[in-house]
Amino acid sequence: MAGLVRELLIALGEDPLREGLLDTPARVAAWWRDFLSPDPSATLTCFTETRASDQLVVVGGLSVWSLCEHHMLPMKLEGHVGYLADGRVLGLSKFGRIAQHCARRLQMQERFTCQLAEAVATAIRSQDVAVLVRGVHLCMSMRGVRMETARTSTVQLGGRLKTDPVLAQQFLTLTTAGQRGPG
Ligand SMILES: Nc1nc2c(ncn2[C@@H]2O[C@H](COP(=O)(O)OP(=O)(O)OP(=O)(O)O)[C@@H](O)[C@H]2O)c(=O)[nH]1
Ligand SMILES: [Zn+2]
């Protein structure tokens, strides 16, 4: 990868041997390796909690950086995950770990939203999962159409969070309310 970055620098009209660029290929290669290798040791710890029966749990503010696969430019995604806990709850930090895992690849916001929902559903062994993602795409703000204020929202609803409009509405309300929470 470092060799390819060196070639890219040359294609950009740069001298890869000038002092400021000498270590750039290695740095960029290291960054790509890091970006594409989310922590494989993360275990998705679940707990049995019989009193959490039919409880709506919403974890928001799962803020991650990903890369748009069309332009290889960053997109900042903020995920909100809701699920119906029914005797089995997932460790709260694990939502963030799953979001990081899904973000660290060349992505589209819609696919990220689906993959996040699917991974949470697998971890809690239930389809009662909802995911809302808000995204800012640098390919739309720093280049191309150049719209700094454009925001994209994607929603994936599954199980009872899809079939029960009251639950779906509660989820959407909480994803907004969460932004005014403590701290
Ligand atoms: N649906 C979707 N589109 C995305 C996402 N990220 C980037 N895009 C879009 O991918 C499209 C690629 O369009 P092209 O016409 O092939 O590329 P382009 O000429 O660079 O397009 P412009 O961005 O309009 O300049 C653009 O409309 C981007 O906004 C994403 O996560 N989801
Ligand atoms: Zn893009």
Short mmCIF file of C-alpha atoms and ligand atoms in Angstrom, two decimals:
data_model
loop_
_atom_site.label_atom_id
_atom_site.label_comp_id
_atom_site.label_asym_id
_atom_site.label_seq_id
_atom_site.Cartn_x
_atom_site.Cartn_y
_atom_site.Cartn_z
CA MET A 1 0.00 0.00 0.00
CA ALA A 2 2.89 2.35 0.78
CA GLY A 3 4.19 1.79 -2.77
CA LEU A 4 0.82 2.76 -4.20
CA VAL A 5 0.74 5.93 -2.12
CA ARG A 6 4.21 6.81 -3.39
CA GLU A 7 2.90 6.37 -6.95
CA LEU A 8 -0.14 8.49 -6.14
CA LEU A 9 2.13 11.27 -4.88
CA ILE A 10 4.04 11.14 -8.16
CA ALA A 11 0.77 11.19 -10.13
CA LEU A 12 -0.20 14.28 -8.11
CA GLY A 13 2.98 15.98 -9.34
CA GLU A 14 4.74 15.70 -5.99
CA ASP A 15 8.28 14.57 -5.22
CA PRO A 16 7.93 11.65 -2.76
CA LEU A 17 11.58 12.14 -1.79
CA ARG A 18 11.15 15.65 -0.46
CA GLU A 19 11.51 15.83 3.29
CA GLY A 20 7.87 16.43 4.23
CA LEU A 21 6.67 13.48 2.16
CA LEU A 22 9.37 10.91 2.98
CA ASP A 23 7.31 9.09 5.61
CA THR A 24 3.90 9.87 4.12
CA PRO A 25 3.44 6.57 2.22
CA ALA A 26 4.14 4.55 5.38
CA ARG A 27 1.86 6.77 7.48
CA VAL A 28 -1.00 6.51 4.99
CA ALA A 29 -0.57 2.72 4.74
CA ALA A 30 -0.59 2.46 8.54
CA TRP A 31 -3.75 4.54 8.68
CA TRP A 32 -5.53 2.28 6.15
CA ARG A 33 -4.45 -0.85 8.04
CA ASP A 34 -5.79 0.64 11.26
CA PHE A 35 -9.04 1.82 9.67
CA LEU A 36 -9.77 -1.56 8.11
CA SER A 37 -8.98 -3.57 11.27
CA PRO A 38 -11.59 -2.96 13.93
CA ASP A 39 -10.80 -4.67 17.23
CA PRO A 40 -11.48 -8.37 16.56
CA SER A 41 -11.30 -9.23 20.26
CA ALA A 42 -14.54 -7.39 21.08
CA THR A 43 -16.98 -9.85 22.63
CA LEU A 44 -20.63 -8.96 22.54
CA THR A 45 -21.41 -9.54 26.21
CA CYS A 46 -25.08 -10.08 27.01
CA PHE A 47 -26.68 -10.32 30.45
CA THR A 48 -29.78 -12.12 31.61
CA GLU A 49 -32.06 -9.57 33.27
CA THR A 50 -35.50 -11.00 33.78
CA ARG A 51 -36.93 -7.70 35.04
CA ALA A 52 -36.14 -6.07 31.71
CA SER A 53 -39.04 -7.74 30.01
CA ASP A 54 -40.50 -5.97 27.01
CA GLN A 55 -38.46 -2.86 27.79
CA LEU A 56 -37.50 -0.44 25.03
CA VAL A 57 -33.79 0.36 25.28
CA VAL A 58 -32.38 3.13 23.08
CA VAL A 59 -28.67 3.91 22.87
CA GLY A 60 -27.90 7.02 20.83
CA GLY A 61 -24.99 9.21 19.90
CA LEU A 62 -22.96 6.34 18.42
CA SER A 63 -20.70 8.61 16.46
CA VAL A 64 -18.32 7.00 13.96
CA TRP A 65 -16.26 7.93 10.93
CA SER A 66 -16.64 5.87 7.80
CA LEU A 67 -15.56 6.27 4.18
CA CYS A 68 -17.94 6.68 1.28
CA GLU A 69 -17.22 3.99 -1.28
CA HIS A 70 -17.89 6.27 -4.24
CA HIS A 71 -15.33 8.95 -3.49
CA MET A 72 -13.33 7.41 -0.62
CA LEU A 73 -14.06 10.55 1.37
CA PRO A 74 -15.10 10.56 5.04
CA MET A 75 -18.67 10.45 6.21
CA LYS A 76 -19.56 11.13 9.81
CA LEU A 77 -22.35 8.87 10.95
CA GLU A 78 -24.29 9.08 14.18
CA GLY A 79 -26.24 5.93 15.00
CA HIS A 80 -29.13 5.43 17.40
CA VAL A 81 -30.09 1.85 18.19
CA GLY A 82 -33.27 0.70 19.91
CA TYR A 83 -34.34 -2.79 20.85
CA LEU A 84 -36.90 -4.57 22.97
CA ALA A 85 -35.11 -6.22 25.86
CA ASP A 86 -36.91 -9.39 26.79
CA GLY A 87 -34.96 -11.01 29.58
CA ARG A 88 -31.69 -10.55 27.71
CA VAL A 89 -29.76 -7.27 27.51
CA LEU A 90 -26.64 -6.36 25.55
CA GLY A 91 -23.75 -4.52 27.24
CA LEU A 92 -24.19 -0.82 26.47
CA SER A 93 -20.67 -0.26 25.10
CA LYS A 94 -21.23 -3.09 22.61
CA PHE A 95 -23.55 -0.92 20.51
CA GLY A 96 -20.63 1.44 19.96
CA ARG A 97 -18.29 -1.46 19.20
CA ILE A 98 -20.71 -2.86 16.63
CA ALA A 99 -21.10 0.61 15.07
CA GLN A 100 -17.30 0.98 14.83
CA HIS A 101 -17.05 -2.46 13.27
CA CYS A 102 -19.64 -1.64 10.59
CA ALA A 103 -18.11 1.80 9.89
CA ARG A 104 -14.54 0.76 9.28
CA ARG A 105 -14.86 -0.27 5.67
CA LEU A 106 -15.82 1.41 2.40
CA GLN A 107 -19.49 2.09 2.99
CA MET A 108 -22.82 3.57 2.01
CA GLN A 109 -24.98 5.05 4.73
CA GLU A 110 -27.93 2.81 3.84
CA ARG A 111 -25.79 -0.36 4.07
CA PHE A 112 -24.22 0.80 7.35
CA THR A 113 -27.74 1.26 8.77
CA CYS A 114 -28.73 -2.29 7.73
CA GLN A 115 -25.52 -3.90 8.92
CA LEU A 116 -25.76 -2.18 12.30
CA ALA A 117 -29.36 -3.42 12.71
CA GLU A 118 -28.44 -6.96 11.62
CA ALA A 119 -25.43 -7.19 13.94
CA VAL A 120 -27.46 -6.00 16.95
CA ALA A 121 -30.28 -8.43 16.07
CA THR A 122 -27.75 -11.28 15.95
CA ALA A 123 -26.23 -10.27 19.29
CA ILE A 124 -29.56 -10.06 21.13
CA ARG A 125 -31.09 -12.97 19.17
CA SER A 126 -34.20 -10.99 18.28
CA GLN A 127 -35.49 -9.06 15.28
CA ASP A 128 -37.01 -6.35 17.50
CA VAL A 129 -34.36 -3.79 16.56
CA ALA A 130 -34.55 -0.26 15.17
CA VAL A 131 -31.69 1.86 13.88
CA LEU A 132 -31.66 5.51 12.93
CA VAL A 133 -28.52 7.04 11.41
CA ARG A 134 -27.80 10.67 10.59
CA GLY A 135 -24.89 11.29 8.25
CA VAL A 136 -22.76 14.10 6.92
CA HIS A 137 -20.93 13.22 3.71
CA LEU A 138 -17.81 15.17 2.84
CA CYS A 139 -18.31 14.20 -0.80
CA MET A 140 -21.43 16.40 -0.67
CA SER A 141 -19.95 19.24 1.36
CA MET A 142 -16.29 19.73 0.40
CA ARG A 143 -16.69 18.79 -3.26
CA GLY A 144 -19.36 18.10 -5.86
CA VAL A 145 -22.63 19.79 -5.00
CA ARG A 146 -20.90 21.57 -2.05
CA MET A 147 -23.79 21.60 0.38
CA GLU A 148 -22.41 22.06 3.87
CA THR A 149 -25.78 21.78 5.55
CA ALA A 150 -27.06 18.59 3.89
CA ARG A 151 -27.85 15.83 6.38
CA THR A 152 -29.04 12.34 5.51
CA SER A 153 -31.25 10.28 7.81
CA THR A 154 -31.80 6.55 7.36
CA VAL A 155 -34.10 4.37 9.43
CA GLN A 156 -34.27 0.58 9.58
CA LEU A 157 -37.07 -0.95 11.62
CA GLY A 158 -37.41 -4.66 12.37
CA GLY A 159 -39.71 -7.04 14.24
CA ARG A 160 -42.20 -5.37 16.58
CA LEU A 161 -40.46 -2.02 16.14
CA LYS A 162 -41.67 -2.21 12.56
CA THR A 163 -45.12 -3.70 13.05
CA ASP A 164 -46.14 -1.68 16.13
CA PRO A 165 -46.49 2.02 15.22
CA VAL A 166 -46.55 3.07 18.90
CA LEU A 167 -43.19 1.41 19.55
CA ALA A 168 -41.77 2.85 16.33
CA GLN A 169 -42.91 6.33 17.39
CA GLN A 170 -41.45 5.88 20.89
CA PHE A 171 -38.12 4.94 19.34
CA LEU A 172 -38.09 7.97 17.06
CA THR A 173 -39.08 10.27 19.94
CA LEU A 174 -36.30 8.88 22.14
CA THR A 175 -33.66 9.30 19.43
CA THR A 176 -34.46 13.01 19.43
CA ALA A 177 -34.86 13.28 23.21
CA GLY A 178 -31.50 11.55 23.71
CA GLN A 179 -29.77 14.53 22.17
CA ARG A 180 -30.94 16.68 25.10
CA GLY A 181 -29.81 14.21 27.78
CA PRO A 182 -27.43 14.86 30.69
CA GLY A 183 -23.86 15.85 29.94
N1 LIG B 1 -27.30 6.63 -1.55
C1 LIG B 1 -26.07 7.02 -1.19
N2 LIG B 1 -25.36 7.75 -2.05
C2 LIG B 1 -24.13 8.15 -1.66
C3 LIG B 1 -23.57 7.83 -0.42
N3 LIG B 1 -22.36 8.39 -0.35
C4 LIG B 1 -22.17 9.05 -1.52
N4 LIG B 1 -23.25 8.90 -2.32
C5 LIG B 1 -23.56 9.39 -3.66
O1 LIG B 1 -22.98 8.62 -4.65
C6 LIG B 1 -23.21 9.32 -5.87
C7 LIG B 1 -22.13 9.03 -6.88
O2 LIG B 1 -22.58 9.64 -8.05
P1 LIG B 1 -21.74 9.77 -9.40
O3 LIG B 1 -22.57 10.54 -10.37
O4 LIG B 1 -21.28 8.41 -9.82
O5 LIG B 1 -20.46 10.56 -8.94
P2 LIG B 1 -20.17 12.13 -9.03
O6 LIG B 1 -20.15 12.59 -10.46
O7 LIG B 1 -18.92 12.38 -8.27
O8 LIG B 1 -21.43 12.76 -8.31
P3 LIG B 1 -21.57 14.14 -7.55
O9 LIG B 1 -21.30 13.85 -6.08
O10 LIG B 1 -22.99 14.55 -7.78
O11 LIG B 1 -20.56 15.10 -8.10
C8 LIG B 1 -23.34 10.77 -5.47
O12 LIG B 1 -24.67 11.17 -5.71
C9 LIG B 1 -23.06 10.76 -3.97
O13 LIG B 1 -23.78 11.76 -3.26
C10 LIG B 1 -24.35 7.03 0.45
O14 LIG B 1 -23.95 6.67 1.56
N5 LIG B 1 -25.59 6.66 0.03
ZN ZN B 2 -19.14 10.00 -1.76
#
